[in-house]
Short mmCIF file of C-alpha atoms in Angstrom, two decimals:
data_model
loop_
_atom_site.label_atom_id
_atom_site.label_comp_id
_atom_site.label_asym_id
_atom_site.label_seq_id
_atom_site.Cartn_x
_atom_site.Cartn_y
_atom_site.Cartn_z
CA MET A 1089 207.79 29.74 -13.77
CA PHE A 1090 207.06 29.46 -17.06
CA VAL A 1091 203.17 30.33 -18.22
CA GLY A 1092 200.65 30.77 -20.98
CA PHE A 1093 199.60 34.32 -20.53
CA ASP A 1094 196.16 34.79 -22.61
CA TYR A 1095 195.44 38.42 -22.85
CA GLY A 1096 192.40 38.10 -24.87
CA SER A 1097 189.97 40.89 -26.55
CA ALA A 1098 187.28 39.61 -24.11
CA ASN A 1099 188.94 37.61 -20.95
CA CYS A 1100 192.65 37.49 -19.98
CA ALA A 1101 193.39 34.41 -18.01
CA VAL A 1102 197.07 32.82 -17.10
CA GLY A 1103 197.89 28.76 -16.57
CA ILE A 1104 200.89 26.68 -15.53
CA MET A 1105 201.58 23.01 -15.77
CA GLN A 1106 201.32 20.51 -12.98
CA GLY A 1107 202.39 17.65 -14.13
CA ASP A 1108 201.11 16.73 -17.49
CA GLU A 1109 197.69 18.68 -16.69
CA VAL A 1110 197.28 22.58 -17.33
CA SER A 1111 196.02 24.37 -14.35
CA LEU A 1112 194.09 27.94 -15.04
CA LEU A 1113 195.02 30.37 -12.22
CA PRO A 1114 191.93 32.55 -10.68
CA LEU A 1115 192.43 35.91 -11.78
CA SER A 1116 189.61 37.36 -10.72
CA THR A 1117 187.43 36.66 -7.36
CA ASP A 1118 185.23 33.50 -8.73
CA SER A 1119 186.88 32.84 -12.15
CA ALA A 1120 190.09 31.50 -13.92
CA TYR A 1121 189.07 35.05 -16.33
CA LEU A 1122 189.63 38.54 -16.05
CA PRO A 1123 187.63 40.78 -18.06
CA SER A 1124 189.64 42.82 -20.44
CA THR A 1125 189.52 46.62 -18.84
CA LEU A 1126 190.63 49.32 -17.68
CA TYR A 1127 188.97 52.76 -15.96
CA ALA A 1128 191.01 55.51 -15.11
CA MET A 1129 189.22 58.42 -13.02
CA ASP A 1130 191.51 60.31 -15.52
CA ARG A 1131 193.63 58.66 -18.25
CA GLU A 1132 196.79 61.22 -17.03
CA LEU A 1133 197.30 59.01 -13.99
CA ILE A 1134 197.34 55.64 -15.88
CA ALA A 1135 201.33 56.80 -16.46
CA GLU A 1136 201.82 56.98 -12.91
CA ALA A 1137 200.06 53.55 -11.86
CA VAL A 1138 202.64 52.27 -14.46
CA TYR A 1139 205.36 53.89 -12.87
CA ARG A 1140 204.69 53.00 -9.20
CA ALA A 1141 204.58 48.94 -10.52
CA LEU A 1142 207.98 49.47 -12.53
CA PRO A 1143 210.94 47.26 -11.64
CA ALA A 1144 213.52 49.47 -10.42
CA GLU A 1145 216.01 49.36 -12.98
CA LEU A 1146 213.51 50.93 -15.44
CA LYS A 1147 211.96 53.70 -13.81
CA ALA A 1148 213.99 56.01 -15.20
CA ASP A 1149 213.94 55.50 -18.73
CA TYR A 1150 210.38 55.56 -18.01
CA ALA A 1151 210.05 59.01 -16.21
CA LYS A 1152 212.14 60.02 -19.07
CA LYS A 1153 209.68 59.06 -21.79
CA ARG A 1154 206.52 59.46 -19.73
CA ALA A 1155 207.85 63.09 -17.99
CA ALA A 1156 204.86 65.25 -19.25
CA GLN A 1157 202.10 62.33 -18.49
CA LEU A 1158 203.66 62.19 -14.46
CA SER A 1159 203.44 66.18 -14.45
CA ARG A 1160 200.08 66.13 -15.18
CA ALA A 1161 199.55 63.24 -13.03
CA ARG A 1162 200.21 65.17 -10.44
CA MET A 1163 197.97 68.23 -11.32
CA VAL A 1164 194.97 65.76 -11.83
CA ARG A 1165 195.08 63.77 -8.50
CA HIS A 1166 195.36 67.64 -6.56
CA GLU A 1167 191.99 68.48 -8.94
CA LEU A 1168 190.10 65.75 -8.39
CA ASP A 1169 191.54 65.79 -4.21
CA LEU A 1170 193.05 62.19 -4.53
CA ASP A 1171 195.93 61.87 -2.15
CA ALA A 1172 198.86 60.03 -3.45
CA GLU A 1173 197.62 56.78 -2.16
CA SER A 1174 194.56 56.29 -3.94
CA PRO A 1175 193.46 54.05 -5.81
CA ALA A 1176 192.52 55.82 -9.63
CA VAL A 1177 193.14 52.83 -12.01
CA PHE A 1178 191.54 49.76 -11.85
CA VAL A 1179 191.37 46.36 -13.48
CA GLY A 1180 189.29 43.90 -14.75
CA GLU A 1181 185.64 43.47 -12.78
CA GLN A 1182 186.56 46.66 -10.53
CA ALA A 1183 186.87 48.96 -13.99
CA VAL A 1184 183.63 47.22 -14.90
CA ALA A 1185 181.91 48.56 -11.88
CA ALA A 1186 183.74 51.96 -11.57
CA TYR A 1187 183.21 53.01 -14.96
CA LEU A 1188 179.19 51.93 -14.21
CA GLU A 1189 179.12 53.74 -11.17
CA MET A 1190 180.76 57.30 -12.92
CA PRO A 1191 180.54 56.36 -16.87
CA GLU A 1192 180.89 60.57 -17.72
CA GLU A 1193 183.96 61.16 -15.43
CA GLY A 1194 186.98 59.19 -16.36
CA PHE A 1195 188.64 56.79 -18.49
CA TYR A 1196 187.15 53.53 -19.73
CA VAL A 1197 188.55 51.22 -22.41
CA ARG A 1198 187.30 47.91 -23.43
CA SER A 1199 189.31 45.49 -25.03
CA PRO A 1200 192.49 47.44 -26.04
CA LYS A 1201 193.75 43.86 -27.91
CA SER A 1202 191.24 44.71 -30.12
CA PHE A 1203 193.38 48.53 -31.26
CA LEU A 1204 196.75 47.63 -30.97
CA GLY A 1205 197.57 47.00 -34.14
CA ALA A 1206 195.16 49.97 -35.75
CA THR A 1207 196.45 52.37 -38.00
CA GLY A 1208 197.48 55.22 -38.19
CA LEU A 1209 197.56 55.32 -34.64
CA ARG A 1210 200.06 58.60 -33.42
CA PRO A 1211 203.03 58.51 -31.23
CA GLU A 1212 200.59 59.40 -28.15
CA GLN A 1213 198.24 56.78 -29.02
CA VAL A 1214 200.74 53.80 -29.37
CA ALA A 1215 202.56 55.15 -26.11
CA LEU A 1216 198.86 54.88 -24.14
CA PHE A 1217 198.02 51.66 -25.41
CA GLU A 1218 201.83 50.85 -24.30
CA ASP A 1219 200.76 51.66 -20.94
CA ILE A 1220 197.33 50.23 -20.35
CA VAL A 1221 198.65 47.19 -21.38
CA THR A 1222 201.41 47.21 -19.50
CA LEU A 1223 199.26 48.22 -16.24
CA MET A 1224 197.14 45.31 -17.31
CA MET A 1225 200.19 42.87 -17.23
CA GLN A 1226 201.58 44.01 -14.41
CA HIS A 1227 197.93 43.75 -12.60
CA ILE A 1228 197.82 39.97 -14.00
CA LYS A 1229 201.48 38.97 -13.31
CA VAL A 1230 201.32 40.32 -9.43
CA ARG A 1231 197.76 37.97 -8.93
CA ALA A 1232 198.88 35.17 -10.80
CA GLU A 1233 202.27 35.05 -8.48
CA ALA A 1234 199.98 35.90 -5.22
CA VAL A 1235 197.57 32.88 -6.55
CA LEU A 1236 199.96 30.23 -6.73
CA VAL A 1237 201.71 31.37 -3.17
CA GLN A 1238 198.08 31.30 -1.37
CA LYS A 1239 197.25 27.89 -2.84
CA GLY A 1240 200.37 26.37 -2.46
CA MET A 1241 201.37 25.77 -5.77
CA ALA A 1242 204.97 26.97 -5.10
CA SER A 1243 207.29 29.29 -2.51
CA LYS A 1244 207.13 33.34 -2.43
CA ASP A 1245 210.94 32.45 -4.69
CA GLU A 1246 209.73 29.80 -7.16
CA ALA A 1247 206.46 31.50 -7.81
CA ARG A 1248 208.81 34.34 -9.79
CA ILE A 1249 207.17 34.31 -13.29
CA THR A 1250 209.58 34.71 -15.45
CA HIS A 1251 208.63 33.78 -19.32
CA ALA A 1252 205.43 33.45 -21.14
CA VAL A 1253 204.21 32.39 -24.25
CA ILE A 1254 201.27 35.04 -24.98
CA GLY A 1255 198.59 34.40 -27.49
CA ARG A 1256 197.97 36.49 -30.84
CA PRO A 1257 195.48 36.42 -33.83
CA VAL A 1258 196.67 36.02 -37.27
CA ASN A 1259 195.68 39.30 -38.47
CA PHE A 1260 195.63 41.62 -35.23
CA GLN A 1261 193.86 44.09 -38.17
CA GLY A 1262 192.26 43.53 -41.43
CA ILE A 1263 193.81 46.33 -43.57
CA GLY A 1264 197.18 47.10 -41.52
CA GLY A 1265 199.12 44.05 -43.19
CA GLU A 1266 202.02 42.62 -41.80
CA GLU A 1267 202.98 46.50 -40.18
CA SER A 1268 200.24 46.06 -37.68
CA ASN A 1269 201.45 42.56 -36.71
CA ARG A 1270 204.59 44.28 -36.48
CA GLN A 1271 202.69 47.27 -34.06
CA ALA A 1272 200.89 44.88 -31.72
CA GLU A 1273 203.92 42.43 -31.29
CA ALA A 1274 205.90 45.63 -30.17
CA ILE A 1275 203.50 47.19 -28.16
CA LEU A 1276 202.62 43.54 -26.04
CA THR A 1277 206.89 42.63 -26.04
CA LEU A 1278 207.44 46.07 -24.43
CA ALA A 1279 204.66 45.78 -21.70
CA ALA A 1280 205.19 42.35 -20.79
CA LYS A 1281 209.46 43.62 -20.63
CA ARG A 1282 207.85 46.48 -18.33
CA ALA A 1283 205.43 44.10 -16.60
CA GLY A 1284 208.98 42.28 -15.33
CA PHE A 1285 208.51 39.71 -17.79
CA VAL A 1286 212.42 38.03 -18.78
CA ASP A 1287 211.46 37.05 -21.80
CA VAL A 1288 208.24 36.42 -23.89
CA ALA A 1289 206.93 34.34 -27.01
CA PHE A 1290 204.14 34.22 -29.47
CA LEU A 1291 202.34 31.93 -30.50
CA PHE A 1292 198.57 31.93 -32.98
CA GLU A 1293 195.46 31.89 -30.87
CA PRO A 1294 193.95 28.80 -32.97
CA LEU A 1295 197.36 26.59 -32.91
CA ALA A 1296 197.34 27.28 -28.95
CA ALA A 1297 193.79 25.55 -28.76
CA GLY A 1298 194.52 22.77 -31.17
CA MET A 1299 197.53 22.01 -29.16
CA ASP A 1300 195.13 21.45 -26.16
CA TYR A 1301 192.65 19.36 -28.63
CA GLU A 1302 195.99 17.71 -29.88
CA ALA A 1303 197.11 16.38 -26.61
CA GLY A 1304 193.89 13.93 -26.33
CA LEU A 1305 194.39 12.42 -29.74
CA LYS A 1306 195.05 8.66 -30.51
CA ALA A 1307 195.79 8.97 -33.62
CA ASP A 1308 197.00 11.43 -36.73
CA GLN A 1309 194.77 13.81 -37.90
CA THR A 1310 194.19 17.39 -40.46
CA VAL A 1311 192.51 19.62 -38.30
CA LEU A 1312 190.75 22.45 -38.75
CA VAL A 1313 190.60 25.34 -35.67
CA VAL A 1314 188.08 27.76 -35.89
CA ASP A 1315 189.04 30.29 -32.90
CA VAL A 1316 186.16 32.31 -32.77
CA GLY A 1317 187.08 34.82 -30.45
CA GLY A 1318 185.96 38.33 -28.50
CA GLY A 1319 188.27 40.40 -30.64
CA THR A 1320 189.43 38.14 -33.74
CA THR A 1321 188.40 35.08 -35.81
CA ASP A 1322 190.93 32.64 -36.84
CA CYS A 1323 192.05 29.87 -38.92
CA SER A 1324 194.39 27.50 -38.98
CA VAL A 1325 194.98 23.85 -40.38
CA VAL A 1326 197.03 21.92 -38.51
CA LYS A 1327 198.41 18.23 -38.80
CA MET A 1328 198.33 16.94 -35.58
CA GLY A 1329 198.30 13.65 -33.28
CA PRO A 1330 201.41 11.17 -31.53
CA SER A 1331 203.85 11.43 -34.96
CA HIS A 1332 203.61 15.46 -34.22
CA LYS A 1333 203.13 16.89 -30.84
CA ALA A 1334 206.72 16.12 -29.50
CA SER A 1335 208.15 18.03 -32.12
CA PHE A 1336 209.57 21.47 -31.57
CA ASP A 1337 209.33 22.93 -34.84
CA ARG A 1338 205.81 23.05 -35.65
CA SER A 1339 206.05 24.94 -39.00
CA ARG A 1340 206.18 21.70 -41.43
CA ASP A 1341 202.59 20.47 -39.34
CA CYS A 1342 200.90 24.21 -40.20
CA LEU A 1343 199.08 24.06 -43.68
CA GLY A 1344 197.25 27.24 -43.57
CA HIS A 1345 196.12 30.15 -41.26
CA SER A 1346 194.04 32.71 -41.82
CA GLY A 1347 192.47 35.61 -39.69
CA GLN A 1348 190.42 38.43 -39.36
CA ARG A 1349 189.56 40.97 -36.41
CA ILE A 1350 185.70 39.96 -36.49
CA GLY A 1351 184.74 38.44 -33.26
CA GLY A 1352 182.32 39.06 -30.03
CA ASN A 1353 182.83 42.33 -30.08
CA ASP A 1354 181.48 43.35 -33.52
CA LEU A 1355 178.74 40.64 -32.91
CA ASP A 1356 177.85 42.98 -29.71
CA ILE A 1357 178.12 45.92 -31.50
CA ALA A 1358 176.28 45.09 -34.84
CA LEU A 1359 172.92 43.91 -32.32
CA ALA A 1360 173.12 47.00 -30.59
CA MET A 1361 172.36 49.06 -34.03
CA ASN A 1362 170.04 46.26 -34.80
CA ALA A 1363 167.90 45.97 -31.55
CA PHE A 1364 168.74 49.33 -29.43
CA MET A 1365 169.46 52.45 -31.49
CA PRO A 1366 166.28 51.88 -33.28
CA HIS A 1367 165.42 53.40 -29.56
CA PHE A 1368 167.79 56.49 -30.10
CA GLY A 1369 165.77 57.50 -33.56
CA LEU A 1370 167.61 55.19 -36.20
CA GLY A 1371 165.45 54.55 -38.97
CA SER A 1372 163.23 57.24 -37.89
CA LEU A 1373 162.28 60.63 -39.91
CA MET A 1374 163.26 63.83 -39.88
CA SER A 1375 160.03 66.58 -39.96
CA ASN A 1376 160.72 66.44 -44.36
CA GLY A 1377 160.56 63.07 -44.55
CA LYS A 1378 164.17 62.05 -45.04
CA PRO A 1379 165.39 59.32 -43.17
CA MET A 1380 167.52 60.25 -40.20
CA PRO A 1381 171.17 59.78 -40.90
CA SER A 1382 172.85 56.56 -39.69
CA ASN A 1383 176.18 57.42 -39.01
CA PRO A 1384 176.16 59.39 -35.26
CA PHE A 1385 174.10 56.04 -33.96
CA TRP A 1386 177.45 53.75 -35.65
CA ASN A 1387 179.57 56.21 -33.78
CA ALA A 1388 177.94 55.90 -31.03
CA VAL A 1389 178.12 52.19 -30.84
CA ALA A 1390 181.04 51.22 -32.70
CA VAL A 1391 183.54 50.94 -29.00
CA ASN A 1392 186.23 49.37 -31.04
CA ASP A 1393 186.86 52.02 -33.30
CA ILE A 1394 189.05 54.55 -32.15
CA SER A 1395 188.00 57.00 -34.84
CA ALA A 1396 184.45 56.42 -34.18
CA GLN A 1397 184.33 56.86 -30.73
CA ARG A 1398 186.68 60.51 -30.85
CA GLU A 1399 183.95 61.72 -33.55
CA PHE A 1400 181.55 60.87 -31.29
CA ALA A 1401 182.97 62.30 -28.50
CA THR A 1402 183.74 65.76 -30.20
CA LEU A 1403 181.37 69.46 -29.76
CA SER A 1404 180.30 68.92 -33.57
CA THR A 1405 178.92 65.23 -32.81
CA ARG A 1406 176.69 67.16 -30.00
CA LYS A 1407 175.63 69.99 -31.74
CA LEU A 1408 174.92 68.09 -34.81
CA ILE A 1409 171.93 65.54 -32.49
CA ASP A 1410 170.86 69.03 -31.73
CA GLU A 1411 169.96 70.05 -34.52
CA LEU A 1412 168.51 66.60 -35.18
CA ILE A 1413 166.69 66.84 -31.92
CA LYS A 1414 165.06 70.03 -33.78
CA GLU A 1415 164.25 68.48 -37.08
CA ALA A 1416 163.02 64.62 -35.97
CA GLU A 1417 159.35 63.62 -36.13
CA GLN A 1418 160.27 62.25 -32.68
CA PRO A 1419 162.51 64.37 -31.42
CA ASN A 1420 162.05 62.22 -27.95
CA LEU A 1421 164.45 59.38 -29.31
CA LEU A 1422 166.58 61.77 -30.47
CA LYS A 1423 167.17 63.17 -26.91
CA ARG A 1424 168.10 59.90 -25.83
CA LEU A 1425 171.03 59.50 -28.02
CA LEU A 1426 172.07 62.87 -26.74
CA LYS A 1427 172.38 61.36 -23.41
CA VAL A 1428 174.89 58.81 -24.73
CA GLN A 1429 176.99 61.14 -25.88
CA GLN A 1430 176.53 63.73 -22.95
CA GLN A 1431 177.15 60.38 -20.73
CA GLN A 1432 179.43 58.51 -22.62
CA LEU A 1433 177.07 55.58 -22.00
CA SER A 1434 178.46 53.35 -25.17
CA TYR A 1435 179.95 51.01 -23.60
CA GLN A 1436 177.12 50.62 -21.36
CA ILE A 1437 174.70 50.28 -24.39
CA VAL A 1438 176.97 47.04 -26.04
CA ARG A 1439 177.63 45.67 -23.02
CA LEU A 1440 173.36 45.18 -22.22
CA ALA A 1441 173.67 43.79 -25.83
CA GLU A 1442 176.79 41.17 -24.98
CA ARG A 1443 174.40 40.34 -22.12
CA ALA A 1444 171.44 39.56 -24.31
CA LYS A 1445 173.47 37.68 -27.29
CA ILE A 1446 174.49 35.64 -24.56
CA ALA A 1447 170.79 35.17 -22.84
CA LEU A 1448 170.00 34.09 -26.37
CA SER A 1449 172.53 30.90 -26.31
CA ASP A 1450 169.53 29.52 -24.15
CA ALA A 1451 166.63 31.85 -24.83
CA HIS A 1452 164.61 32.37 -28.41
CA THR A 1453 163.82 35.84 -26.60
CA THR A 1454 165.40 38.30 -23.92
CA GLU A 1455 164.41 41.76 -22.29
CA SER A 1456 166.86 44.10 -21.98
CA SER A 1457 166.73 47.34 -19.60
CA LEU A 1458 167.50 50.47 -21.14
CA GLU A 1459 166.30 52.31 -18.12
CA PHE A 1460 169.55 53.65 -17.44
CA ILE A 1461 168.63 55.65 -20.43
CA GLU A 1462 165.38 56.46 -19.49
CA ALA A 1463 162.53 54.88 -16.90
CA MET A 1464 160.92 51.98 -18.19
CA LEU A 1465 162.37 51.78 -21.50
CA SER A 1466 163.42 48.11 -22.29
CA ALA A 1467 164.03 46.87 -25.40
CA GLU A 1468 163.22 43.15 -26.91
CA VAL A 1469 165.75 40.93 -28.49
CA ASN A 1470 165.35 37.83 -30.06
CA ARG A 1471 167.16 35.32 -32.04
CA ASP A 1472 165.82 36.49 -35.52
CA CYS A 1473 166.99 39.58 -34.74
CA PHE A 1474 170.36 38.91 -33.73
CA GLU A 1475 170.87 36.44 -36.56
CA ASN A 1476 169.87 38.68 -39.31
CA ALA A 1477 172.64 41.35 -37.48
CA ILE A 1478 175.53 39.30 -37.23
CA GLU A 1479 174.68 37.79 -41.03
CA PRO A 1480 177.58 39.82 -42.27
CA SER A 1481 179.98 38.80 -39.73
CA LEU A 1482 178.60 35.32 -40.15
CA GLY A 1483 179.87 35.39 -44.00
CA LYS A 1484 183.16 37.05 -43.23
CA ILE A 1485 183.80 33.52 -40.56
CA GLU A 1486 182.95 31.37 -43.80
CA ALA A 1487 184.79 33.02 -46.00
CA LEU A 1488 187.81 32.84 -43.17
CA MET A 1489 187.69 28.63 -42.86
CA HIS A 1490 187.77 28.64 -46.99
CA GLN A 1491 191.09 30.62 -46.92
CA ALA A 1492 192.52 28.61 -44.58
CA LEU A 1493 191.69 25.10 -46.11
CA THR A 1494 192.78 26.89 -49.73
CA GLN A 1495 195.98 27.96 -48.27
CA ALA A 1496 196.57 24.12 -47.39
CA ALA A 1497 195.73 22.62 -50.09
CA LYS A 1498 198.24 24.46 -51.92
CA SER A 1499 201.06 23.73 -49.41
CA LEU A 1500 199.85 20.35 -49.37
CA THR A 1501 200.08 20.65 -53.55
CA GLY A 1502 203.38 22.00 -52.57
CA ASN A 1503 204.30 18.65 -50.96
CA GLY A 1504 203.34 16.17 -53.04
CA LEU A 1505 199.50 15.76 -51.87
CA ALA A 1506 197.68 12.82 -52.05
CA PRO A 1507 194.39 13.29 -54.42
CA GLU A 1508 191.96 12.63 -50.85
CA GLU A 1509 193.28 14.98 -49.24
CA LEU A 1510 192.01 17.43 -51.21
CA SER A 1511 188.40 18.17 -51.99
CA VAL A 1512 186.57 21.11 -54.63
CA GLU A 1513 183.91 23.56 -52.68
CA ALA A 1514 182.81 26.69 -54.28
CA GLY A 1515 185.14 26.46 -57.43
CA THR A 1516 188.13 25.87 -55.60
CA ALA A 1517 190.37 23.00 -54.24
CA GLU A 1518 190.65 23.08 -50.31
CA CYS A 1519 191.90 20.67 -47.82
CA GLN A 1520 189.87 18.25 -46.64
CA PRO A 1521 190.20 17.71 -43.06
CA ASP A 1522 189.47 15.08 -40.78
CA VAL A 1523 187.85 17.01 -38.06
CA ILE A 1524 186.61 20.43 -37.16
CA TYR A 1525 188.03 22.14 -34.25
CA VAL A 1526 185.86 25.24 -32.90
CA THR A 1527 186.43 27.06 -30.03
CA GLY A 1528 186.53 30.58 -28.23
CA GLY A 1529 183.58 31.87 -26.18
CA THR A 1530 181.87 33.81 -29.20
CA ALA A 1531 181.06 30.25 -30.90
CA ARG A 1532 179.16 29.52 -28.07
CA SER A 1533 176.19 31.21 -30.05
CA PRO A 1534 174.52 28.64 -31.85
CA ALA A 1535 174.07 30.52 -34.89
CA ILE A 1536 177.72 30.60 -34.78
CA TYR A 1537 177.65 27.02 -34.57
CA ALA A 1538 175.05 26.70 -36.82
CA LYS A 1539 176.84 28.07 -39.57
CA ILE A 1540 180.25 26.37 -39.26
CA THR A 1541 178.59 23.06 -38.73
CA SER A 1542 176.63 23.47 -42.12
CA LEU A 1543 179.65 24.47 -44.01
CA TYR A 1544 180.94 20.36 -44.32
CA PRO A 1545 178.05 18.77 -42.90
CA ASP A 1546 180.13 15.30 -43.68
CA THR A 1547 182.99 16.78 -41.30
CA PRO A 1548 182.74 16.07 -37.47
CA VAL A 1549 182.95 18.56 -35.49
CA VAL A 1550 184.64 18.65 -31.78
CA VAL A 1551 183.69 21.80 -29.43
CA GLY A 1552 187.07 22.59 -26.96
CA ASP A 1553 186.43 24.75 -24.14
CA HIS A 1554 185.56 27.91 -25.04
CA PHE A 1555 187.20 30.02 -22.97
CA GLY A 1556 190.17 27.84 -21.46
CA SER A 1557 191.39 25.79 -24.71
CA VAL A 1558 194.20 29.11 -25.40
CA THR A 1559 195.62 29.44 -22.63
CA ALA A 1560 195.99 26.02 -22.14
CA GLY A 1561 197.62 25.36 -25.47
CA LEU A 1562 199.69 28.15 -24.83
CA THR A 1563 201.00 26.78 -20.97
CA ARG A 1564 201.90 23.43 -22.92
CA TRP A 1565 203.87 25.37 -25.74
CA ALA A 1566 205.21 27.37 -22.88
CA GLN A 1567 206.60 24.34 -21.00
CA LYS A 1568 207.95 22.91 -23.78
CA HIS A 1569 209.39 26.35 -25.47
CA PHE A 1570 211.56 27.49 -22.94
CA ALA A 1571 212.51 24.35 -21.52
CA GLN A 1572 214.48 23.76 -24.24
#
């Protein structure tokens, strides 16, 4: 069976074609979306969990590559008094629940996709992310196949998922270029093979979102797709419509692309820094009147930065916070930061910021409880605070839109453009889109939507399914790509 597989930064989803319509399979208890999270009682247990779920023909090679981790996993089970069958690694909503119950005792990773293109990863770190992605894909594939049978959508034999088109951002990392993209695709490809997929292909996520929109078009259009997701923002300028959608090669229709690792995760971190970290000492003074250094506060919330999180967890950071407590005018604030460091509560703070961000989509003010830090502690967050926090991110989204339209203009120039297809924005020739199609979970924010619509006020804006459009497009393309 062919599927579209959105291995997202915030959520994962799988779609199948039923006739001419796309159906998303329920991967969570009450949702088609599985949170992109993993929790292990010890990181060495991840390799063990992968090994147990591997296809038989891959076990020997994997056991050889991960011999050290598998050996340590046996020791860890003994140390934790876990029998051989006790579950010790969790995915999705179960991972979130396990982390909230035992934040300081295990290994938790949110949005592993955000790390796949990171520069400077050591071989053992690449291996760890290979295992994390493999385990998540194993879980999702088994869940999806079970749902197909349970809901009577396929027999047990027909329900075997063999081929998938996986979405990918235009750029996994802003600074790593194509080397980062190759690294990330290699991790995803290997993980898919180990999870039991026979073949996979990749498609830019904004293109996938655009293809879902295209399915309903009655006339040709030039579309600027703006996909503001959990980990990245991607823009594509694509010629779409009845005369284009039947083509198997869409390369000539794709006029411009841009993308950067700036998404919902970054907005959550920025909001956590601006709204919550002042309650932990950010912006306060030391007894000598000098401002408190900001670096430990940033490291505390930068959960999508490997080096920042590694630095925050070190003994030297704990000693630094101890020294700051002694020198602070308000030492009680710094003691809260020390608790975050000691009990590994960074993800809980950023998760709280995410919930505040969502609440501010419908309200001007929201109250966030920080009682997991200290009794009666809370923070009021309003839209002004949120908009100030994300202003740098909004500027980057604007730049990506201009970049894609400028690149599209160059493509049209090379193809003998019609003058009416161009406009001049910010002193640079840009392609003039017929419509802007906005998708991605983060684009639900009124501040994001207002920014996008303000840039091209005369261009119609269509809002797609914020969460499902990418998966739907991937599913449509999987049917076309693998059925050739």
